[in-house]
XYZ file of C-alpha atoms in Angstrom:
94
model
C -15.054 5.321 -11.747
C -13.176 2.067 -12.399
C -9.390 1.927 -12.489
C -7.110 -0.427 -14.370
C -4.688 -1.305 -11.606
C -1.362 -3.138 -11.770
C 0.081 -4.186 -8.403
C 3.744 -5.135 -8.036
C 4.987 -6.603 -4.745
C 8.576 -6.450 -3.571
C 10.080 -9.680 -2.291
C 9.842 -8.437 1.313
C 6.178 -7.439 0.917
C 5.329 -10.773 -0.682
C 7.074 -12.619 2.151
C 5.216 -10.612 4.820
C 1.824 -11.514 3.352
C 2.760 -15.179 3.020
C 4.016 -15.323 6.629
C 1.038 -13.417 8.095
C -2.062 -14.711 6.270
C -4.264 -14.203 9.327
C -3.372 -10.492 9.355
C -3.433 -9.709 5.628
C -4.188 -11.741 2.502
C -3.466 -10.877 -1.128
C -7.204 -10.383 -1.727
C -7.528 -7.966 1.220
C -4.376 -6.201 0.060
C -5.839 -5.710 -3.417
C -9.040 -4.251 -1.931
C -7.006 -1.866 0.251
C -4.916 -0.711 -2.697
C -8.010 -0.097 -4.826
C -9.430 2.097 -2.065
C -6.098 3.919 -1.695
C -5.932 4.669 -5.435
C -9.480 6.027 -5.335
C -8.589 8.285 -2.407
C -5.401 9.485 -4.140
C -7.547 10.409 -7.158
C -9.881 12.591 -5.119
C -12.732 10.177 -4.416
C -13.820 10.463 -0.803
C -13.444 6.995 0.714
C -12.643 5.791 4.211
C -9.022 4.625 4.009
C -5.945 6.018 5.757
C -3.369 6.828 3.078
C -0.991 9.781 3.044
C 2.179 10.961 1.380
C 5.371 10.366 3.350
C 7.535 13.409 3.872
C 11.184 12.734 4.730
C 11.939 10.146 2.071
C 14.134 10.464 -0.998
C 11.384 9.149 -3.291
C 7.662 9.833 -3.247
C 6.267 7.124 -0.984
C 2.778 6.763 0.388
C 1.841 5.136 3.665
C -1.289 3.002 3.897
C -2.469 2.067 7.386
C -4.584 -0.960 8.269
C -4.760 -1.520 12.027
C -1.231 -2.270 13.263
C 0.082 -2.896 9.752
C 1.792 -0.192 7.680
C 2.281 -0.484 3.927
C 4.797 1.688 2.073
C 4.078 2.073 -1.624
C 4.777 4.135 -4.697
C 2.036 5.133 -7.085
C 2.112 6.080 -10.768
C -1.003 7.626 -12.246
C -1.821 7.089 -15.890
C -4.161 5.160 -18.154
C -3.152 2.130 -16.115
C -2.475 2.917 -12.486
C 0.633 1.173 -11.160
C 1.135 0.521 -7.464
C 4.467 -0.823 -6.235
C 4.245 -2.252 -2.725
C 7.731 -1.675 -1.344
C 7.429 -2.716 2.298
C 4.837 -4.131 4.673
C 5.342 -4.421 8.406
C 3.959 -3.800 11.826
C 3.802 -0.268 13.206
C 6.988 -0.357 15.272
C 9.140 -2.078 12.667
C 8.326 -0.410 9.369
C 9.950 2.997 9.827
C 13.392 1.755 10.921
C-alpha cells in the first residue's frame, strides 16, 4: 500500500532539524513519517506513534530515541502530516 503524503513543517520544527542534522535529517524525518502513517492506517510496522490525550486538538506523538515529534494527521486521498513541534524528551512537553 503506497500513500500520497504531504508533509508540512512548522517554523520551530524546521529550525530544530536544521540545528540538529546529526540527530535528525529531513530524509530520515520523511521515512519516519511514512512509517507512522502506515501504522496509523493499521499496517503493523515497528514505529512508536500514539495519540496524545490531554491536548485541545488531536495530536500524535512520534518517538525516535530521545527525540519527540508532535504532529497532526489528516487522512484522505492525500494524507497530510503537519509537524508541529520537534524536541528532546525533557523539553517537548512543557
